[in-house]
Short mmCIF file of C-alpha atoms in Angstrom, two decimals:
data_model
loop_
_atom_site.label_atom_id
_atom_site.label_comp_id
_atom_site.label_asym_id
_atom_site.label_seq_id
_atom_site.Cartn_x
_atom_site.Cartn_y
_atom_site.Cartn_z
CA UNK B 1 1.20 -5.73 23.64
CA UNK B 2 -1.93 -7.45 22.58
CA UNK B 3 -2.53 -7.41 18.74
CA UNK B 4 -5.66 -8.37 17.19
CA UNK B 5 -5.44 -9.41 13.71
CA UNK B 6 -8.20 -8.59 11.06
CA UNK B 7 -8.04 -10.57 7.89
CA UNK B 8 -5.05 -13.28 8.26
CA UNK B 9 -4.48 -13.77 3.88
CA UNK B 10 -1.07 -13.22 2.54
CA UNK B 11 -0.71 -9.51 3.59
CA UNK B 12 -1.88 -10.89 7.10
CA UNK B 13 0.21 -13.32 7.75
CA UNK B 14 3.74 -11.46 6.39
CA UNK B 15 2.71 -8.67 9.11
CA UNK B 16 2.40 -11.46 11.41
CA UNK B 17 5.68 -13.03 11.03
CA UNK B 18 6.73 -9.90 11.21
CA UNK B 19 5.08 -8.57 14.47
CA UNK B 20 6.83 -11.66 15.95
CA UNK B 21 9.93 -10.53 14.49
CA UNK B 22 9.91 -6.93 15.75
CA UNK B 23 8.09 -7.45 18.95
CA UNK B 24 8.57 -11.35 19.51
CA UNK B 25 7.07 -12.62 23.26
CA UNK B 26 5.60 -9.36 23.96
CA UNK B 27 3.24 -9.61 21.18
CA UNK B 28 -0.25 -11.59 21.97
CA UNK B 29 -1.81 -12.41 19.11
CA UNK B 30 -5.40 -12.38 18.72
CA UNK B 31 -7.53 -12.83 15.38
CA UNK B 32 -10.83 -12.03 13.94
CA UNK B 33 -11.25 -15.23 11.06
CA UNK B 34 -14.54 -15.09 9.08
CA UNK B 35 -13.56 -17.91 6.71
CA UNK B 36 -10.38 -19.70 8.59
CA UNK B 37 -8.65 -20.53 5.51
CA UNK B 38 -5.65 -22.99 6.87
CA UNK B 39 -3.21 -21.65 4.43
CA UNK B 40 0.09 -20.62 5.79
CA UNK B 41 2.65 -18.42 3.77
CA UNK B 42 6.07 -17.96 3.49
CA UNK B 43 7.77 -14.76 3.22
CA UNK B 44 8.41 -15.51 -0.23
CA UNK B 45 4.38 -16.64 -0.70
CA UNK B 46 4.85 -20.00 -0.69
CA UNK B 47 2.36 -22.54 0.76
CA UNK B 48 4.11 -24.08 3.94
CA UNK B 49 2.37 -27.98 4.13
CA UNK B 50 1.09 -29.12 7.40
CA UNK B 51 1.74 -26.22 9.29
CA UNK B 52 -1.22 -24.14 11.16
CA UNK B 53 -1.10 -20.92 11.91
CA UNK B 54 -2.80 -20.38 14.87
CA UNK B 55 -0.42 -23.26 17.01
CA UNK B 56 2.66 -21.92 15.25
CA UNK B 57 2.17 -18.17 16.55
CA UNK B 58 -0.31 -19.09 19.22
CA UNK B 59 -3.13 -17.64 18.45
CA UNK B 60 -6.42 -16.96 19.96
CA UNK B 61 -9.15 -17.07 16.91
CA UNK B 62 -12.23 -15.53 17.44
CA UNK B 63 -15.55 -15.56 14.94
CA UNK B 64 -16.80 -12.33 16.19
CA UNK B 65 -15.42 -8.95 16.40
CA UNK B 66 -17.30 -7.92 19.13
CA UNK B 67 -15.87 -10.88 21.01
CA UNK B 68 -12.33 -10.15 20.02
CA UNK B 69 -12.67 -6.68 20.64
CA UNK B 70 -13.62 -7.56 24.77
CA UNK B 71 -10.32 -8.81 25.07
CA UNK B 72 -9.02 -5.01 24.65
CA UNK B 73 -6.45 -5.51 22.35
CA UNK B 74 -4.65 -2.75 22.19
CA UNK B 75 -3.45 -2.57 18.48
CA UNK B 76 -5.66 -3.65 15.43
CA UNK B 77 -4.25 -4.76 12.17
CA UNK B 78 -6.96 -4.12 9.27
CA UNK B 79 -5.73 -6.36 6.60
CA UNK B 80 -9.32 -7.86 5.13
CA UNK B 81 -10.59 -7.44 2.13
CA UNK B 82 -10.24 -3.27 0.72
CA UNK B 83 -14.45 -3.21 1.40
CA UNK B 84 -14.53 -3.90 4.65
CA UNK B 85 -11.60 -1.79 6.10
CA UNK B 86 -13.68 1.24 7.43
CA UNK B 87 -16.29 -0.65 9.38
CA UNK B 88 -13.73 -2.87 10.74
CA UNK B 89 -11.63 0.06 11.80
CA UNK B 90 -14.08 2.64 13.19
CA UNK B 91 -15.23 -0.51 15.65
CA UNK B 92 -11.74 -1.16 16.88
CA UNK B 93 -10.79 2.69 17.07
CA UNK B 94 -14.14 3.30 19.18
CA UNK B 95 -12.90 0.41 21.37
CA UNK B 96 -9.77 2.27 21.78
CA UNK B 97 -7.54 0.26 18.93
CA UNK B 98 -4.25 2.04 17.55
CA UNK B 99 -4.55 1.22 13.92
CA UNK B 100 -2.29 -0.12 11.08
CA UNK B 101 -4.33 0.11 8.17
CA UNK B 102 -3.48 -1.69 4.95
CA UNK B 103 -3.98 -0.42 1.81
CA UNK B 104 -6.18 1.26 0.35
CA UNK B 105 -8.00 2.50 3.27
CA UNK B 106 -11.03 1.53 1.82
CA UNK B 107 -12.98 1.06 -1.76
CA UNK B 108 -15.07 4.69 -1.02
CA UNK B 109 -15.08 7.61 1.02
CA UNK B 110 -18.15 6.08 3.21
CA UNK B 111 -17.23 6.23 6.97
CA UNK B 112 -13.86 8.09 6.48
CA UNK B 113 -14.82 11.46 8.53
CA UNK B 114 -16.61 9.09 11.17
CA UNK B 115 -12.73 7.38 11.55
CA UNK B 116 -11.13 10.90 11.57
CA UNK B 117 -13.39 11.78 14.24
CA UNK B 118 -12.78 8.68 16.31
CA UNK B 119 -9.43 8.68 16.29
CA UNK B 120 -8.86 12.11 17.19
CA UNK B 121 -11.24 11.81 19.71
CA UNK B 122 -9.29 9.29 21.59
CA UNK B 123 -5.66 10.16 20.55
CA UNK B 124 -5.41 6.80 18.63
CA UNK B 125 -2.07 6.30 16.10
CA UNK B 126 -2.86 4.96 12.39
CA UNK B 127 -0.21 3.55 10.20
CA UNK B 128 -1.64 3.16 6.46
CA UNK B 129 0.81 0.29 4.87
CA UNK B 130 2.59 1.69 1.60
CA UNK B 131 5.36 0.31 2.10
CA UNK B 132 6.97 1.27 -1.18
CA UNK B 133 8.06 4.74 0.22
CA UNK B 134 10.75 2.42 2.20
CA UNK B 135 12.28 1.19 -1.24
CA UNK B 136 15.47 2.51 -0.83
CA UNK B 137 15.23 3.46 -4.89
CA UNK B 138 12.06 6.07 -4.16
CA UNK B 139 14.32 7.45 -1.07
CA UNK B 140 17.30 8.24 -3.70
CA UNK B 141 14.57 9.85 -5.78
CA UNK B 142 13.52 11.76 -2.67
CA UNK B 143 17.06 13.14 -1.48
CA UNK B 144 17.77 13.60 -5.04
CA UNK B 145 15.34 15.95 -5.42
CA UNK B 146 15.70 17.57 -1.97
CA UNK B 147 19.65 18.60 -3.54
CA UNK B 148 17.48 19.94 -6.36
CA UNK B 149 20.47 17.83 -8.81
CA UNK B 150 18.10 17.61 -11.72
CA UNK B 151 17.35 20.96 -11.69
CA UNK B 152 13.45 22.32 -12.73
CA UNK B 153 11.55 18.38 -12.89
CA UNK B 154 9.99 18.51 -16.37
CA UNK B 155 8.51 15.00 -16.40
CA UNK B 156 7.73 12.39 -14.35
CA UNK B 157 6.23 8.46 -15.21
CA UNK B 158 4.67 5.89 -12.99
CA UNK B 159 4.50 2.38 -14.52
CA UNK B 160 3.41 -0.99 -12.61
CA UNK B 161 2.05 -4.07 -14.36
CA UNK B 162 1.97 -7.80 -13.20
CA UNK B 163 -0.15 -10.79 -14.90
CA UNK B 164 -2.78 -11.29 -11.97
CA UNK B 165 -3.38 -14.77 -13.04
CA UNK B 166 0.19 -15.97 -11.81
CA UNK B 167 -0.13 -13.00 -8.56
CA UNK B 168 -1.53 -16.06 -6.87
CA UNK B 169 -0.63 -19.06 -7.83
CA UNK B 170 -2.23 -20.93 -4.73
CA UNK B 171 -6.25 -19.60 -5.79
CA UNK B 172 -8.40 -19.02 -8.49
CA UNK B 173 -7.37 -15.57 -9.58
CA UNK B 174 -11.08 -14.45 -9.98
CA UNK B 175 -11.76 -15.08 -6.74
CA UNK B 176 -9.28 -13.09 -5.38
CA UNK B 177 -9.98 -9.40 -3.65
CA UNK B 178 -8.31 -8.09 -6.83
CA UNK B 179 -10.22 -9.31 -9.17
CA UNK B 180 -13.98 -8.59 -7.42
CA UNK B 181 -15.57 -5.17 -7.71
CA UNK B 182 -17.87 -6.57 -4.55
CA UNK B 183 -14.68 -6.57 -2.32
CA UNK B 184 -12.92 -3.35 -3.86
CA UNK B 185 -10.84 -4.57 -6.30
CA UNK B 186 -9.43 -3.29 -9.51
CA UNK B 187 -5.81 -2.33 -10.75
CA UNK B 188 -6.23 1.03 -9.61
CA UNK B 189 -6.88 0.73 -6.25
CA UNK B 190 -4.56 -2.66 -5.73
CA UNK B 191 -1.73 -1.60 -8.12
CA UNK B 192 -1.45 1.83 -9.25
CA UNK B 193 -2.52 2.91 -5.37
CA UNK B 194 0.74 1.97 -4.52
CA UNK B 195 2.63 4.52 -6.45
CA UNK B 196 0.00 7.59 -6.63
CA UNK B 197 0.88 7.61 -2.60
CA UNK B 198 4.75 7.61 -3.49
CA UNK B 199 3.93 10.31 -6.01
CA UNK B 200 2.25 12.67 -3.48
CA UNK B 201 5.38 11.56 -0.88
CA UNK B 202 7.28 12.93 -3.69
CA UNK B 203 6.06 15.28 -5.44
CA UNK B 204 3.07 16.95 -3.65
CA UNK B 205 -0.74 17.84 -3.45
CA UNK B 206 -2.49 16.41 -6.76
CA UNK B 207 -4.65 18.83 -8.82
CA UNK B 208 -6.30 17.24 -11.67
CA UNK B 209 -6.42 13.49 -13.56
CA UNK B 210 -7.37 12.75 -16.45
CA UNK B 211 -7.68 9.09 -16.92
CA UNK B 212 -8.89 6.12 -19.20
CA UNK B 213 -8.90 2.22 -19.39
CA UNK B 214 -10.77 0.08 -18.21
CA UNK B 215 -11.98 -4.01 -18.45
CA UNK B 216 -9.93 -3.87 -21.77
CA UNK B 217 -8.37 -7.87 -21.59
CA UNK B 218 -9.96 -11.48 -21.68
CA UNK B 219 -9.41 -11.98 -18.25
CA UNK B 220 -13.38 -12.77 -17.32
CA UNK B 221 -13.28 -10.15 -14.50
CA UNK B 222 -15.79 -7.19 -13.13
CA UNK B 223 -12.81 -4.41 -12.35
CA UNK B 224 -10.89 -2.39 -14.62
CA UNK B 225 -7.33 -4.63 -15.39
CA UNK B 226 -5.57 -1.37 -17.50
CA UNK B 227 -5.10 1.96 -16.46
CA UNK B 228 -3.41 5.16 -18.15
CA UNK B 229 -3.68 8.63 -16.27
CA UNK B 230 -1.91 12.01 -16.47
CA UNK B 231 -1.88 13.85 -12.97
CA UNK B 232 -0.91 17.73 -12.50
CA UNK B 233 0.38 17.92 -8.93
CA UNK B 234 1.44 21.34 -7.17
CA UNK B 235 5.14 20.52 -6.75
CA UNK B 236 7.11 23.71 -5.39
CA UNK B 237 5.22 26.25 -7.33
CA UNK B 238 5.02 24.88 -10.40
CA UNK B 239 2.31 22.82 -11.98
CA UNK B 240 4.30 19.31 -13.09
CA UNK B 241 2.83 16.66 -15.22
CA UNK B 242 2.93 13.20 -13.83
CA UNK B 243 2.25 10.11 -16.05
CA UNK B 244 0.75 6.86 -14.77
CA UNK B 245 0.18 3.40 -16.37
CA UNK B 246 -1.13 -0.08 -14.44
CA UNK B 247 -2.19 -3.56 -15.91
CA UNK B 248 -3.30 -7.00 -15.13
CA UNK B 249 -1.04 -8.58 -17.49
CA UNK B 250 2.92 -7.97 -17.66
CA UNK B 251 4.83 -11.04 -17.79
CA UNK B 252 7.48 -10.30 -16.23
CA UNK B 253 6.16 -7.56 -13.65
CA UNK B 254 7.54 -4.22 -14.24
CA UNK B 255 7.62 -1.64 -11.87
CA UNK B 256 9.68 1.84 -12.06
CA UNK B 257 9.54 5.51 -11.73
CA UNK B 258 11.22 7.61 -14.08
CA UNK B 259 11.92 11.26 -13.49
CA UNK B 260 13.60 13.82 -16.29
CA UNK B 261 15.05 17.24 -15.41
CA UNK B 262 16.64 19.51 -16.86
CA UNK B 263 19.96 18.94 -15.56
CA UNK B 264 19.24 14.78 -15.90
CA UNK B 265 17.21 11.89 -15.13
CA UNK B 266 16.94 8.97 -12.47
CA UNK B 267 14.63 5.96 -12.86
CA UNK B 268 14.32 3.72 -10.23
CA UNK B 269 13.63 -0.47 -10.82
CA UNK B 270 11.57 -1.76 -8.00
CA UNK B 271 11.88 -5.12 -9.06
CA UNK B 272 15.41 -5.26 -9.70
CA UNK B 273 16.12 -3.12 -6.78
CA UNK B 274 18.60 -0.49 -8.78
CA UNK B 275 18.77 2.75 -9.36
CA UNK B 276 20.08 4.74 -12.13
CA UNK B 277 20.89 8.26 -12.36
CA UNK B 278 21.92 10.64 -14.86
CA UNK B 279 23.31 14.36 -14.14
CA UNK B 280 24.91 16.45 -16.58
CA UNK B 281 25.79 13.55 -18.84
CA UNK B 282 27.65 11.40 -15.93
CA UNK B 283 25.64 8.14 -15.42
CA UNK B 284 25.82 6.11 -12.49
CA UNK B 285 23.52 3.23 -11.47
CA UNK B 286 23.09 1.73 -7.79
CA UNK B 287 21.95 -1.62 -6.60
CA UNK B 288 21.27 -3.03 -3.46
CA UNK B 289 22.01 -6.70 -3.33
CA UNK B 290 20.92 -6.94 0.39
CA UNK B 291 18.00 -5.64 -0.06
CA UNK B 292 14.60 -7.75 0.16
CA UNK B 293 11.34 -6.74 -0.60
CA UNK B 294 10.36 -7.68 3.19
CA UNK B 295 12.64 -4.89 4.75
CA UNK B 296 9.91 -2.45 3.98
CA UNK B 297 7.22 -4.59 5.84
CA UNK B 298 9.54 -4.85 8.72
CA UNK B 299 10.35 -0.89 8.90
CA UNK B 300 6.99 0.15 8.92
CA UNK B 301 6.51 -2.26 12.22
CA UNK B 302 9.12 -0.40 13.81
CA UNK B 303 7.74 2.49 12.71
CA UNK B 304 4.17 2.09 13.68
CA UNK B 305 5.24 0.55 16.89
CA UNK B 306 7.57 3.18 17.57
CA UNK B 307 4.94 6.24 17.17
CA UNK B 308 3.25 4.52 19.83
CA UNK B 309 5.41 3.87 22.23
CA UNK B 310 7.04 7.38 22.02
CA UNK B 311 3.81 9.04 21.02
CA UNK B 312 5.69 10.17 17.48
CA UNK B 313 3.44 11.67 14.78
CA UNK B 314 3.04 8.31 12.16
CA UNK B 315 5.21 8.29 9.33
CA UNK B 316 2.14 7.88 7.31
CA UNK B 317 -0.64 8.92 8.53
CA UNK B 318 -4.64 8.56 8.08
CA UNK B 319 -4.45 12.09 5.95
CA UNK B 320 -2.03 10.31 3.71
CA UNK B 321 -4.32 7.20 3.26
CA UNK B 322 -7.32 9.30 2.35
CA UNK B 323 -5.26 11.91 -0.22
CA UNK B 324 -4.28 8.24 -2.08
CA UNK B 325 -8.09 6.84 -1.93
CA UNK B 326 -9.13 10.42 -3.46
CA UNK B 327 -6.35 10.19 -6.19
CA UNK B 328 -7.62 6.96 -7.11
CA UNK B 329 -11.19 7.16 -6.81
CA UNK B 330 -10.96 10.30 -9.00
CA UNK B 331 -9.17 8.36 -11.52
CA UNK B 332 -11.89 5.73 -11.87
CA UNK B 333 -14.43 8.73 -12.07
CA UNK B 334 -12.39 10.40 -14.99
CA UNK B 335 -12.02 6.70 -16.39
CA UNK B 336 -16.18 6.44 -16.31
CA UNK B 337 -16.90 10.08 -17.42
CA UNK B 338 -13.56 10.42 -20.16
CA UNK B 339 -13.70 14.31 -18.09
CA UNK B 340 -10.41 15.74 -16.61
CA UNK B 341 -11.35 15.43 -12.69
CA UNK B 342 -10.66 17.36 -10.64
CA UNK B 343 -8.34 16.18 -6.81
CA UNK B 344 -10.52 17.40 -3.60
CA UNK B 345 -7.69 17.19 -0.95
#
């Protein structure tokens, strides 16, 4: 399988360790590289000295799409910055390029119906990378309430905060993506995206936010660092509050979803990987010691890869990446306006 790679940061690189991993000599590794940063990471984000990426995983770099694109590749990784996803990915799908799409899928809606189009037009797979709804924690939470044990859900809370001067240790954190309005950044569409698309996994279609926050700390930036929202979301019939907080400067990171019923609770750790769960008084609380954060990464590969081998429906699909852009760009609108927005899915 020939895989070009668009954008080769961080994010980049752990999907190309773990192409290798899932696919390992079949895979033929092509990249786009604008800037051809020689920093090589390791799963754990660590600079690895003296190594180069392109002779460890032999790769074939390229300085033009169009050029990298002539080689028919027949998978595309989109994994640049969050503003130039869509007109990275419409050019590979309209040269025929299945699609794993990182995160958000883009900064705006610009281009998104042009990509729908394309894709359907040629039958072409897309994998949009939230990995988080392979935490084993949000799957409890998921077959919990498929067995319905906390009864009627009354309230649930979405927290995630992490200092992003310490997120990367190896840059100036105000150059990063994150920290650049120019390139899409923000902590709502770099944090909090994460778990609006576990919420919908969860919970359902979003009606409403209403949000607030904004560039609220000292940390010299043009995006919004602090984030608080309430949701409504259509989950079985009823209309169910959802709760949602994200920062730029938790120290340690915190990240958890907490769910109240009326017959309990559960609140899942995604840092410390456990998983506690209250019903009818009886409290139990699960860890999983073999668990590392890169398991996710690698069962989306096999997922991706799998759908199109098989021709399988994508776990999650284009649809999915476009109801969590909507979720978040309307809670940067409510943020601007201080209105209760309204959810267009």
């Amino acid at each position: 399988m020939k895989i070009l790679m668009i954008g080769l940061g961080s994010i980049g690189q752990r999907h190309l360790r773990n192409i290798k991993r899932v696919l390992g000599d079949e895979a033929e590794i092509l990249a786009y590289r604008v800037r051809g940063l020689q920093r090589t990471f390791s799963d754990t984000m660590q600079i690895r000295e003296n190594v180069s990426l392109e002779e460890e995983f032999g790769i074939t770099a390229y300085t033009s799409l169009e050029e990298a694109l002539a080689q028919k590749p027949d998978v595309a990784f989109i994994t640049n910055p969050t503003n130039l996803h869509m007109k990275c990915a419409i050019a590979c799908a309209k040269a025929g390029c299945h699609l794993f799409l990182e995160k958000p899928i883009s900064d705006d809606l610009s281009g998104v119906d042009e990509l729908k189009e394309e894709v359907k037009k040629k039958n072409l797979k897309v994998f949009v990378g939230y990995q988080n709804r392979f935490h084993p924690g949000i799957r409890t939470v998921k077959e919990t309430l498929k067995k319905k044990e906390l009864g009627r859900i009354l309230s649930v809370e979405a927290v995630v905060g992490e200092r992003l001067t310490t997120m990367h240790t190896y840059e100036d954190y105000k150059e990063t993506y994150m920290a650049r309005k120019d390139m899409g950044g923000g902590v709502v569409t770099n944090q909090l995206v994460h778990e609006m698309d576990y919420l919908y996994y969860l919970f359902g279609k979003p009606l409403t936010v209403y949000a607030f926050g904004g560039t609220q700390g000292d940390l010299s930036i043009d995006v919004e660092d602090n984030c608080d929202g309430i949701f409504t979301m259509d989950y079985e019939g009823q209309t169910l509050g959802v709760r949602v907080h994200a920062d730029f400067y938790q120290s340690p990171p915190s990240r958890y979803l907490r769910v109240v019923g009326e017959h309990g609770k559960i609140c899942v750790d995604l840092i410390k990987n456990s998983v506690t769960k209250t019903v009818e008084d009886k409290t139990e609380t699960t860890e999983y010691p073999d668990f590392a954060r890169n398991d996710m990464f690698i069962e989306e590969l096999k997922l991706f890869f799998d759908s199109i081998n098989n021709n399988l429906t994508e776990d999650i699909t284009l649809d999915d990446g476009i109801v969590s852009l909507k979720m978040a760009l309307a809670v940067k609108e409510s943020m601007k306006t201080g209105e209760i927005v309204h959810v267009n899915i």
